[in-house]
PDB file of C-alpha atoms in Angstrom:
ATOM      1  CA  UNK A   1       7.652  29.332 106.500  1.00 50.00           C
ATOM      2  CA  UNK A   2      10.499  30.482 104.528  1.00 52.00           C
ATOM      3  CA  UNK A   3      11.333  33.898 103.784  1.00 55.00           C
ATOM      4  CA  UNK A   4      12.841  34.585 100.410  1.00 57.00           C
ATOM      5  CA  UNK A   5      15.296  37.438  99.915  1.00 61.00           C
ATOM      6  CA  UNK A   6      16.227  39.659  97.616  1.00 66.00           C
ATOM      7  CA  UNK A   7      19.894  39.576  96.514  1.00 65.00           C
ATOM      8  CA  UNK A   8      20.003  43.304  95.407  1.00 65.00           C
ATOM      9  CA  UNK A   9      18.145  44.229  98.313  1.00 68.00           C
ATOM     10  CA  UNK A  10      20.546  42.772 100.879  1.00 61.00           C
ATOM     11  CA  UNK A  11      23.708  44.194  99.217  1.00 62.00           C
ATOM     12  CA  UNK A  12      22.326  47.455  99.188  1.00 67.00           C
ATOM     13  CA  UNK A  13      21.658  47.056 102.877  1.00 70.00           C
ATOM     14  CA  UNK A  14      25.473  45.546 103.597  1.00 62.00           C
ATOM     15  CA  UNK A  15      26.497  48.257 102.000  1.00 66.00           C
ATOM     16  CA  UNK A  16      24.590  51.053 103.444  1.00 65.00           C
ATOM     17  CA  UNK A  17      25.483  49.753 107.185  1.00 67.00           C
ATOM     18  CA  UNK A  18      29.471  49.237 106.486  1.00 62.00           C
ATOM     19  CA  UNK A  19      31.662  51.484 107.898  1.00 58.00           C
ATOM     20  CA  UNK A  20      33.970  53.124 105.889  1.00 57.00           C
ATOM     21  CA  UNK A  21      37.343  52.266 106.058  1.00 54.00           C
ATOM     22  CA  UNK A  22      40.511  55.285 106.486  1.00 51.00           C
ATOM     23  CA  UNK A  23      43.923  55.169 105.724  1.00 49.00           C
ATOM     24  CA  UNK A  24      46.494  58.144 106.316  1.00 47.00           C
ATOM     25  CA  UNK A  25      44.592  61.016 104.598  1.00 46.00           C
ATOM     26  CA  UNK A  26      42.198  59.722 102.183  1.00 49.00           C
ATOM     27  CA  UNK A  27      39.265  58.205 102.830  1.00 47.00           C
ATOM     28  CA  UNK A  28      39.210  54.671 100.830  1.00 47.00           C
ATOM     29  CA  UNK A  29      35.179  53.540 100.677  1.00 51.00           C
ATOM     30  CA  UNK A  30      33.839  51.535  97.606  1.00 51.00           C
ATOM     31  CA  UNK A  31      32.509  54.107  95.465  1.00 54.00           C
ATOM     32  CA  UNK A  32      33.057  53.567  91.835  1.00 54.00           C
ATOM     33  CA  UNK A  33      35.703  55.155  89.954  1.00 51.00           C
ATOM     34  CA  UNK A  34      34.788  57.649  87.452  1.00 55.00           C
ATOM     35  CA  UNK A  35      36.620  59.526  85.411  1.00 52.00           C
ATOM     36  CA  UNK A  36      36.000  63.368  87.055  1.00 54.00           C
ATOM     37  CA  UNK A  37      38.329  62.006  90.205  1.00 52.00           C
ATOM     38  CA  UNK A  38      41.188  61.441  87.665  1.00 52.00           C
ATOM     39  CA  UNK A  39      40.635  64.739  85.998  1.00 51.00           C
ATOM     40  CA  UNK A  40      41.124  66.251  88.926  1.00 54.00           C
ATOM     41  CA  UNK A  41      44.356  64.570  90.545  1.00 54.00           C
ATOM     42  CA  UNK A  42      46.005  65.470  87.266  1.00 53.00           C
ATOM     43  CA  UNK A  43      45.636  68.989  87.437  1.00 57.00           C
ATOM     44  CA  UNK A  44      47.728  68.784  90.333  1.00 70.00           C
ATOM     45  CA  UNK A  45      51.257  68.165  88.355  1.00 77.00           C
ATOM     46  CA  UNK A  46      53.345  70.771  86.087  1.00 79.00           C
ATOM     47  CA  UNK A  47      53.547  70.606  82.425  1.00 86.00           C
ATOM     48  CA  UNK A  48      56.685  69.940  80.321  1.00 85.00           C
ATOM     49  CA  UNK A  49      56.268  74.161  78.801  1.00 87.00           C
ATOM     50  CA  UNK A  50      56.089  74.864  82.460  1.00 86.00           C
ATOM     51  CA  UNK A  51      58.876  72.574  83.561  1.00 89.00           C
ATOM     52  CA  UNK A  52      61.123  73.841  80.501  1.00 90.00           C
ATOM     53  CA  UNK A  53      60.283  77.469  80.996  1.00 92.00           C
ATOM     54  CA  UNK A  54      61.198  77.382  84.872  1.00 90.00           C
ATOM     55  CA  UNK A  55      64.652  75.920  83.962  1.00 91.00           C
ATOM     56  CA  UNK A  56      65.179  78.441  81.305  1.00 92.00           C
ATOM     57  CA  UNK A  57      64.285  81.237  84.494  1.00 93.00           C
ATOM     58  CA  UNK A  58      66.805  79.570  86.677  1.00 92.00           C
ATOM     59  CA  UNK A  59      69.507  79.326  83.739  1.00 92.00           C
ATOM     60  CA  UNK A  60      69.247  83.082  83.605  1.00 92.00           C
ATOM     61  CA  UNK A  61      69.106  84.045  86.681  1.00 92.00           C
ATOM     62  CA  UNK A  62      72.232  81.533  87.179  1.00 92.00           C
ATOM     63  CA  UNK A  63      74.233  83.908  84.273  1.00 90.00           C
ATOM     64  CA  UNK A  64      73.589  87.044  85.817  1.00 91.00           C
ATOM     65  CA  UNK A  65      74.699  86.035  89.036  1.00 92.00           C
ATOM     66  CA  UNK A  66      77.884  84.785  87.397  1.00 90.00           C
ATOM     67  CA  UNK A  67      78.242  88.009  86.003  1.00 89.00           C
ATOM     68  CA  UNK A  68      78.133  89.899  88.518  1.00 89.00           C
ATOM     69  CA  UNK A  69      80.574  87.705  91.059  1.00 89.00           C
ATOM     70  CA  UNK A  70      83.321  87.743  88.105  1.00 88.00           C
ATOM     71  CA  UNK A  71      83.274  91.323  87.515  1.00 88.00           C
ATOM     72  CA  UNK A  72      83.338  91.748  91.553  1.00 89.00           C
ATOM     73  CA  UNK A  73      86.854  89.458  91.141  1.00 88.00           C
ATOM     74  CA  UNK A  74      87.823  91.661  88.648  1.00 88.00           C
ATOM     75  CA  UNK A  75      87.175  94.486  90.822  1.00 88.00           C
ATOM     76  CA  UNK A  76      89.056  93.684  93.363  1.00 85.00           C
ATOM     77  CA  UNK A  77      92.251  92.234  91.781  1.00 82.00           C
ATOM     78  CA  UNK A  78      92.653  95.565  90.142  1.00 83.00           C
ATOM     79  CA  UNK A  79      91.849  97.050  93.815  1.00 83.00           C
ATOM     80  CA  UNK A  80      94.568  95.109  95.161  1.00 81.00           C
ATOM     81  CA  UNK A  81      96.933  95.275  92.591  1.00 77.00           C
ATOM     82  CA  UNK A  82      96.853  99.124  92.915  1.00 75.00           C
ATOM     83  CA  UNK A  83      97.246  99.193  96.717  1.00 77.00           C
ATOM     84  CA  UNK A  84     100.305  97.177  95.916  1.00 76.00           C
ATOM     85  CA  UNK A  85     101.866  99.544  93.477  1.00 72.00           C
ATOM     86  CA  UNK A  86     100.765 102.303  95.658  1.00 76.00           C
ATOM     87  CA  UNK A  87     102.308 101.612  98.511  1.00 83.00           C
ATOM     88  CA  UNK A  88     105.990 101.738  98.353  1.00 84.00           C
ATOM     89  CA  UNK A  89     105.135 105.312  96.186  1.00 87.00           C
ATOM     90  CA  UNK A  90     103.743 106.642  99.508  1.00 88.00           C
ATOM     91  CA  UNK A  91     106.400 105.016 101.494  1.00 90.00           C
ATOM     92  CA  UNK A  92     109.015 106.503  99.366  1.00 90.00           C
ATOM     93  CA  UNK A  93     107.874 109.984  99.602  1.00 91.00           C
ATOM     94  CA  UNK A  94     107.297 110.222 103.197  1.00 92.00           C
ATOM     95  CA  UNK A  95     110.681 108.929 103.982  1.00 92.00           C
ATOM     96  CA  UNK A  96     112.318 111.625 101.435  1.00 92.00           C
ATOM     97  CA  UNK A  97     110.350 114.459 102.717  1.00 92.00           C
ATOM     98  CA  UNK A  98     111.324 113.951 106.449  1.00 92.00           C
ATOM     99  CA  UNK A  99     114.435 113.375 105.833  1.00 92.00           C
ATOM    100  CA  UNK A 100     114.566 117.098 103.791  1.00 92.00           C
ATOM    101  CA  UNK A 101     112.696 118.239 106.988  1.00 90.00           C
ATOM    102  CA  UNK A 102     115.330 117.595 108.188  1.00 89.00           C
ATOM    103  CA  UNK A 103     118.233 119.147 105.932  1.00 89.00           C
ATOM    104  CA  UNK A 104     121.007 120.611 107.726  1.00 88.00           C
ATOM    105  CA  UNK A 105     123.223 123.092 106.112  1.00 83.00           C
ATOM    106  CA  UNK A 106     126.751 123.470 105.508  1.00 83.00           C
ATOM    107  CA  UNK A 107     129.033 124.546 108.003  1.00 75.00           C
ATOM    108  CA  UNK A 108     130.920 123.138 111.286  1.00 69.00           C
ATOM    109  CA  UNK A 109     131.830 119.268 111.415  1.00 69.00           C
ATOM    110  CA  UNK A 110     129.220 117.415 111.817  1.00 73.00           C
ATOM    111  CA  UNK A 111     127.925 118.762 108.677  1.00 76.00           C
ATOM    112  CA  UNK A 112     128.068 118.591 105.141  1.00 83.00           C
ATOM    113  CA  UNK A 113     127.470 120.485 101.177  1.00 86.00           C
ATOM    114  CA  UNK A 114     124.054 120.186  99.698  1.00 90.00           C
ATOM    115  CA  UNK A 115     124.423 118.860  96.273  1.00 89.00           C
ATOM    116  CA  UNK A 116     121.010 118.510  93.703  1.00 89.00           C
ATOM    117  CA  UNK A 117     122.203 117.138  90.366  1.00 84.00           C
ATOM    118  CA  UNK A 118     125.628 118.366  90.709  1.00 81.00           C
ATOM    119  CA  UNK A 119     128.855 115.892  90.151  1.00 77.00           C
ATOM    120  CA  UNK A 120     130.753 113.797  92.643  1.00 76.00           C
ATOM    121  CA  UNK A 121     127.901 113.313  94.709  1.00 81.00           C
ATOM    122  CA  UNK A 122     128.140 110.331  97.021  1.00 78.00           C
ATOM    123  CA  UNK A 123     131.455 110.631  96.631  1.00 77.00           C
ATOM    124  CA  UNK A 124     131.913 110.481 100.545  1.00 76.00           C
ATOM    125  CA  UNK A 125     130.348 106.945 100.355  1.00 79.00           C
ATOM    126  CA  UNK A 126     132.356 105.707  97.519  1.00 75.00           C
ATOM    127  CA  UNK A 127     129.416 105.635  95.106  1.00 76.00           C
ATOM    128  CA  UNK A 128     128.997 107.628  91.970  1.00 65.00           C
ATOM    129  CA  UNK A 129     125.330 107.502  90.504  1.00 57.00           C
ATOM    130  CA  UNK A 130     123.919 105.242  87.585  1.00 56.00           C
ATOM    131  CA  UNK A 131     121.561 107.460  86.138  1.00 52.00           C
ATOM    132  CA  UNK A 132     123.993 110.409  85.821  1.00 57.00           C
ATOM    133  CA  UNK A 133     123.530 113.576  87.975  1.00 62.00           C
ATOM    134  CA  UNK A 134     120.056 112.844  88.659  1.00 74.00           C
ATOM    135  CA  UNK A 135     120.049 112.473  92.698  1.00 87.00           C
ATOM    136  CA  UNK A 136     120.504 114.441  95.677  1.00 90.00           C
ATOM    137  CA  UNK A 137     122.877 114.300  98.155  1.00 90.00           C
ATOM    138  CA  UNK A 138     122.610 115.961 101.693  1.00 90.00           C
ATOM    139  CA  UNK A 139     122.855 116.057 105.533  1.00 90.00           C
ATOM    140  CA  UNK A 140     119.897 115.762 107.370  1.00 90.00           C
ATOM    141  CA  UNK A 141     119.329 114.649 111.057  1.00 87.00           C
ATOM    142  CA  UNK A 142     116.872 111.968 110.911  1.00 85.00           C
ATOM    143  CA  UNK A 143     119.169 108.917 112.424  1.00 80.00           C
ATOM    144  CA  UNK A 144     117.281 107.272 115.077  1.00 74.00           C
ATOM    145  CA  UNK A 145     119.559 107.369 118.283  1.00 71.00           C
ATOM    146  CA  UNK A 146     120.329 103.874 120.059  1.00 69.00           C
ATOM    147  CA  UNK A 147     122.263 102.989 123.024  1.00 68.00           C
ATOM    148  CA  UNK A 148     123.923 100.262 120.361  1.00 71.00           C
ATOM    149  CA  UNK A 149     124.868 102.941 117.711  1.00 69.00           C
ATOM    150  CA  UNK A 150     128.100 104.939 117.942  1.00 69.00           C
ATOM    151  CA  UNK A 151     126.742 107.642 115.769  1.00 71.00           C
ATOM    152  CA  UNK A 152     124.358 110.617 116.342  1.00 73.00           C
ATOM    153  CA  UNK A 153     121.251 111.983 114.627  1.00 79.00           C
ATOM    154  CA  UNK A 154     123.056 113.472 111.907  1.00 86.00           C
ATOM    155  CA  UNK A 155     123.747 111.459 108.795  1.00 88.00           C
ATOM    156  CA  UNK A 156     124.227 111.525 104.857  1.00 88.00           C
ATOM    157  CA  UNK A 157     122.287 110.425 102.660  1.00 91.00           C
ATOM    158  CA  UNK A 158     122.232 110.245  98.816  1.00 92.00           C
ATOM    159  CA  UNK A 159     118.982 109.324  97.034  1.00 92.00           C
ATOM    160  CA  UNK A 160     119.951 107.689  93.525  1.00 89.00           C
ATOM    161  CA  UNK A 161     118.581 104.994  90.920  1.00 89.00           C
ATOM    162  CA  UNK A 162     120.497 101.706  89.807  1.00 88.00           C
ATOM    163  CA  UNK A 163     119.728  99.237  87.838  1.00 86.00           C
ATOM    164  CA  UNK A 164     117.300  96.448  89.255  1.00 86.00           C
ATOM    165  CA  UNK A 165     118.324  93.175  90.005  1.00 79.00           C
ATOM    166  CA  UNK A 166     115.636  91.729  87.564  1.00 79.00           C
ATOM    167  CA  UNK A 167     116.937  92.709  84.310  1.00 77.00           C
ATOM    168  CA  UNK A 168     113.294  91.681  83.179  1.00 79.00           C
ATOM    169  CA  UNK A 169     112.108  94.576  85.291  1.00 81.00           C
ATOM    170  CA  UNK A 170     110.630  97.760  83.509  1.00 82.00           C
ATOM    171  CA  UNK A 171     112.586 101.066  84.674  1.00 85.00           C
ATOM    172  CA  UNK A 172     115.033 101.310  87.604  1.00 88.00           C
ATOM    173  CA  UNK A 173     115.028 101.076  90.719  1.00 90.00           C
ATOM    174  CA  UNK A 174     115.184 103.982  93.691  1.00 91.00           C
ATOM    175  CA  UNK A 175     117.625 103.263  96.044  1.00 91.00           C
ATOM    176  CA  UNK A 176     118.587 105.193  99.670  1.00 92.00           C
ATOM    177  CA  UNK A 177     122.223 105.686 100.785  1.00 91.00           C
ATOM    178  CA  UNK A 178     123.384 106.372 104.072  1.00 90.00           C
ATOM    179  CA  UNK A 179     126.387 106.831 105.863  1.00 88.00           C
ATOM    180  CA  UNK A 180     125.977 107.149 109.685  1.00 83.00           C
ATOM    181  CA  UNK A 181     129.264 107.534 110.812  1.00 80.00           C
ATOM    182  CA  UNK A 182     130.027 111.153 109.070  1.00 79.00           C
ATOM    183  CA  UNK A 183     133.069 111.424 111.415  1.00 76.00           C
ATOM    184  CA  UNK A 184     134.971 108.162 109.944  1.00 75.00           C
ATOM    185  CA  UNK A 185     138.444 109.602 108.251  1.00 76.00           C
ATOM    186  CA  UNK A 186     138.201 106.643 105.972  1.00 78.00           C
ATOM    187  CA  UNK A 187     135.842 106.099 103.492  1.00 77.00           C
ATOM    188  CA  UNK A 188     132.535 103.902 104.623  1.00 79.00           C
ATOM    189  CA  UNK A 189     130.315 101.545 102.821  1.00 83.00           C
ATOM    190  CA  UNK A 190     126.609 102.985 103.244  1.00 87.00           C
ATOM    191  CA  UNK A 191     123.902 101.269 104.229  1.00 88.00           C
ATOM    192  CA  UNK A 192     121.398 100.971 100.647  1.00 89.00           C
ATOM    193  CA  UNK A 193     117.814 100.776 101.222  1.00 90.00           C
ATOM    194  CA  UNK A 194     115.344  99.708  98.372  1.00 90.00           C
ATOM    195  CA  UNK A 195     112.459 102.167  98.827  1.00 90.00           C
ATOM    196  CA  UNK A 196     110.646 101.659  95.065  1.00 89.00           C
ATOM    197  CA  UNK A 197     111.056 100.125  91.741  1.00 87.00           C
ATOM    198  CA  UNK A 198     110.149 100.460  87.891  1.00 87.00           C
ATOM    199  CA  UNK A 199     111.091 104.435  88.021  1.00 89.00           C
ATOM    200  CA  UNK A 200     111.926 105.736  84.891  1.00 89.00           C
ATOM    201  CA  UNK A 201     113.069 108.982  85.795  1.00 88.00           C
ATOM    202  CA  UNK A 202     114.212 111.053  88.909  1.00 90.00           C
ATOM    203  CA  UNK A 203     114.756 114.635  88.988  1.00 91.00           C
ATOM    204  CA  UNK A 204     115.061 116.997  92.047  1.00 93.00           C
ATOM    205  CA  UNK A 205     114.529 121.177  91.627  1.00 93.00           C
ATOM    206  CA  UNK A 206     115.396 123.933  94.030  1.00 93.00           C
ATOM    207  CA  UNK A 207     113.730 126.831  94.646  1.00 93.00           C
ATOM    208  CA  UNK A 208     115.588 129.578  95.137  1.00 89.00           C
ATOM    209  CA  UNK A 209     113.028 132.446  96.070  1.00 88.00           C
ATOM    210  CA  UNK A 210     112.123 133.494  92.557  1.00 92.00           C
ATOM    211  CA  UNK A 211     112.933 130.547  90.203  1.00 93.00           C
ATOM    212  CA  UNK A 212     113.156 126.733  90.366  1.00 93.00           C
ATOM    213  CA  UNK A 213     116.801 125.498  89.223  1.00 91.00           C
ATOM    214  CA  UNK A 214     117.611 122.113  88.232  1.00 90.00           C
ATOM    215  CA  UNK A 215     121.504 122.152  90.170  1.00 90.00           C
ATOM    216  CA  UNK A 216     122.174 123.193  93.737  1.00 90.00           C
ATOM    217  CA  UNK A 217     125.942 122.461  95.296  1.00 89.00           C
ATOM    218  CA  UNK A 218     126.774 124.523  98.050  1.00 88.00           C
ATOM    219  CA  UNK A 219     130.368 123.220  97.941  1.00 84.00           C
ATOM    220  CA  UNK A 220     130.688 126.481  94.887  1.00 82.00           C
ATOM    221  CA  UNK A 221     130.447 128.688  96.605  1.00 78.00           C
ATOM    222  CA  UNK A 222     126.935 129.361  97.754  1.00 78.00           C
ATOM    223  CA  UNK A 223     126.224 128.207 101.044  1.00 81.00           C
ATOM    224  CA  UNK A 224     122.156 129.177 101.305  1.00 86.00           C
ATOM    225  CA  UNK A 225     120.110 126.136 101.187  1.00 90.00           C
ATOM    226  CA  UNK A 226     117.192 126.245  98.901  1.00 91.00           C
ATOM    227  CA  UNK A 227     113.656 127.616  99.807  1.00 92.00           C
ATOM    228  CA  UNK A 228     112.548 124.137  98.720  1.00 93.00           C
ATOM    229  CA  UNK A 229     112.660 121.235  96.584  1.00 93.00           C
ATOM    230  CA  UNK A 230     110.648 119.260  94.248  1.00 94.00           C
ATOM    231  CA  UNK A 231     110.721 115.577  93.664  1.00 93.00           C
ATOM    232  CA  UNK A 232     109.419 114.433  90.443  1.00 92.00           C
ATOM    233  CA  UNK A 233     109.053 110.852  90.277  1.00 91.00           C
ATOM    234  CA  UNK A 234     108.408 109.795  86.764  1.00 90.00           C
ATOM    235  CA  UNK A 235     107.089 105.412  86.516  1.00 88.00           C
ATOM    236  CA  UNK A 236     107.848 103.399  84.037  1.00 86.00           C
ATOM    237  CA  UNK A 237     105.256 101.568  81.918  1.00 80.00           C
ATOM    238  CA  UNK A 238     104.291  98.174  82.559  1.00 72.00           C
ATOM    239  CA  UNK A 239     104.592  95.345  79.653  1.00 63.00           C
ATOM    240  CA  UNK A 240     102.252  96.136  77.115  1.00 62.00           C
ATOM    241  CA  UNK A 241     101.048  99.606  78.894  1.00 64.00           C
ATOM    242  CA  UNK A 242     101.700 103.089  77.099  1.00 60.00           C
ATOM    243  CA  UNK A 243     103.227 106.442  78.894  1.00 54.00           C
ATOM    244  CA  UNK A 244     101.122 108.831  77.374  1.00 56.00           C
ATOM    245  CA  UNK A 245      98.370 108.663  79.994  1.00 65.00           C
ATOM    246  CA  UNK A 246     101.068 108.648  82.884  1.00 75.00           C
ATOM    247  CA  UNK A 247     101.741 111.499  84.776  1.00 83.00           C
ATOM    248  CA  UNK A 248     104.571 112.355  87.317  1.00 85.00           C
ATOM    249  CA  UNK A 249     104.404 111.910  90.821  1.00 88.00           C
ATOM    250  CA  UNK A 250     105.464 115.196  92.375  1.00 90.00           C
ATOM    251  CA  UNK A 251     106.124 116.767  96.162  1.00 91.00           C
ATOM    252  CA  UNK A 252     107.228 120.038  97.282  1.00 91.00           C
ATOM    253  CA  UNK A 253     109.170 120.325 100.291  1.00 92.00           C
ATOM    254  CA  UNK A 254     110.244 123.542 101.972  1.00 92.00           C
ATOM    255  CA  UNK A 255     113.311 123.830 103.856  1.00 89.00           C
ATOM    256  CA  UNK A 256     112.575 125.793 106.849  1.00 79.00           C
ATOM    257  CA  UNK A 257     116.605 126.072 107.616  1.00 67.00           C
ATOM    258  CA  UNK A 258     119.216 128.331 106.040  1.00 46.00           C
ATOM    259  CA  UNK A 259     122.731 128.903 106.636  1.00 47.00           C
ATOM    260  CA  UNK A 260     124.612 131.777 105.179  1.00 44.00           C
ATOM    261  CA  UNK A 261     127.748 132.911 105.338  1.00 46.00           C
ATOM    262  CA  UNK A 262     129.478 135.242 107.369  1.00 46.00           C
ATOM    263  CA  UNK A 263     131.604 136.820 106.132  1.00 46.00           C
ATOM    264  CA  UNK A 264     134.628 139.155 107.446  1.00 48.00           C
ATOM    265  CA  UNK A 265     134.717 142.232 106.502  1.00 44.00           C
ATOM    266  CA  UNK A 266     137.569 144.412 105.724  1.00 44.00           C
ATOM    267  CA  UNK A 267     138.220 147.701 107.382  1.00 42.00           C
ATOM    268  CA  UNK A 268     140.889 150.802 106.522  1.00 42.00           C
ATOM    269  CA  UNK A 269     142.320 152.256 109.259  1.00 41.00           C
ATOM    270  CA  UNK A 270     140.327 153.214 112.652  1.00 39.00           C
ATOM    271  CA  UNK A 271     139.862 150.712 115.259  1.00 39.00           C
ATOM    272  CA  UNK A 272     139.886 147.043 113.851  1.00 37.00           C
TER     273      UNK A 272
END
């Protein structure tokens, strides 16, 4: 006899005995779609407000950062533009003070007068200043010795200013001249130096003991060398800079040598 079946009933059973079928992560069966499954997978994504306000985050984060890198450029082209300017300053002053260290007085031959913004100096080397009587002009014994060099440690040297060779160049420029060969019966070119540039003024003082005075020559008469001397080292401005705000570069040397004069002395009668 046959047995009739149920349709409903046998689906229900083919479906109840299937496996289930897997792919990757998610499990793919047969169960209906409804919409609380899509609900759900669309919470997962980010809204346009949320999109918009984490670009807007990033944007100012972005300027900030962009701030703060341009004013660290800024920083440190200023840095390096005053290292720049700084050094031949520094350079400048240490060679003048060893070389007044160094000062030898007048007196003997292998010596010389010690002129501060008096006239004719540099004379010896054929050179008469630019700037007028501001310079100083001495013997000092600074010369490096070399089995190469027919000269001593003893030289002359005349610090000066002249006019730069860029015309477009704010101030003047401070110049070193020495003569090496201070026994020569003719006269010799001296060796310039450049040490600095855009100077506007140079003046030298001497100390005397009690009183700082702009001229010193010993070739008048007084042969004493000065307790010390001052360098004042005035810059010029740069393009578009006032001098108001600038101040003077200054040193004070002492001279720890001093020569005087010996002089005879005259006697009446007795034993001479």
């Amino acid at each position: 006899m046959t047995e009739t079946r149920n349709p409903k009933i046998v689906v229900a059973r083919w479906r109840a005995t299937r496996p289930q079928m897997t792919c990757g992560l998610r499990t793919l069966d047969s169960r209906p779609w409804t919409s609380g499954s899509s609900a759900r997978r669309n919470t997962r994504a980010f809204t346009l407000v949320e999109m918009l306000l984490a670009v807007a985050i990033c944007a100012i984060v972005l300027v900030a950062i962009n701030g703060v890198f341009a004013a660290a450029v800024r920083l440190r082209d200023k840095t390096s533009e005053a290292i720049e300017d700084a050094l031949p300053v520094d350079r400048a002053l240490d060679i003048m003070q060893r070389d007044l260290k160094g000062t030898v007085g007048p007196g003997g031959v292998l010596a010389g007068d010690f002129k501060c913004g008096a006239q004719a100096m540099g004379a010896t080397m054929g050179l008469s200043g630019e700037a007028g009587s501001a310079g100083l002009d001495f013997f000092t014994s600074t010369s490096a010795i070399s089995d190469k060099a027919p000269w001593g440690d003893l030289q002359e040297v005349f610090y000066e200013l002249k006019a730069p060779a860029d015309r477009n160049q704010p101030g003047m420029d401070l110049v070193r001249c020495v003569d090496h060969n201070i026994l020569a019966t003719t006269t010799q070119a001296p060796e310039i130096q450049w040490l600095m540039g855009n100077v506007q003024t140079l003046q030298f003082d001497c100390y005397d003991g009690t009183q700082w005075q702009t001229t010193w020559d010993t070739s008048a008469g007084n042969t004493n060398l000065p307790v010390a001397v001052r360098i004042r080292i005035q810059l010029a401005a740069k393009h578009g800079e006032g001098t108001g705000n600038q101040q003077p570069l200054e040193a004070i040397v002492p001279l720890v040598t001093q020569t005087r004069t010996n002089a005879p002395t005259s006697t009446s009668g007795g034993m001479p």
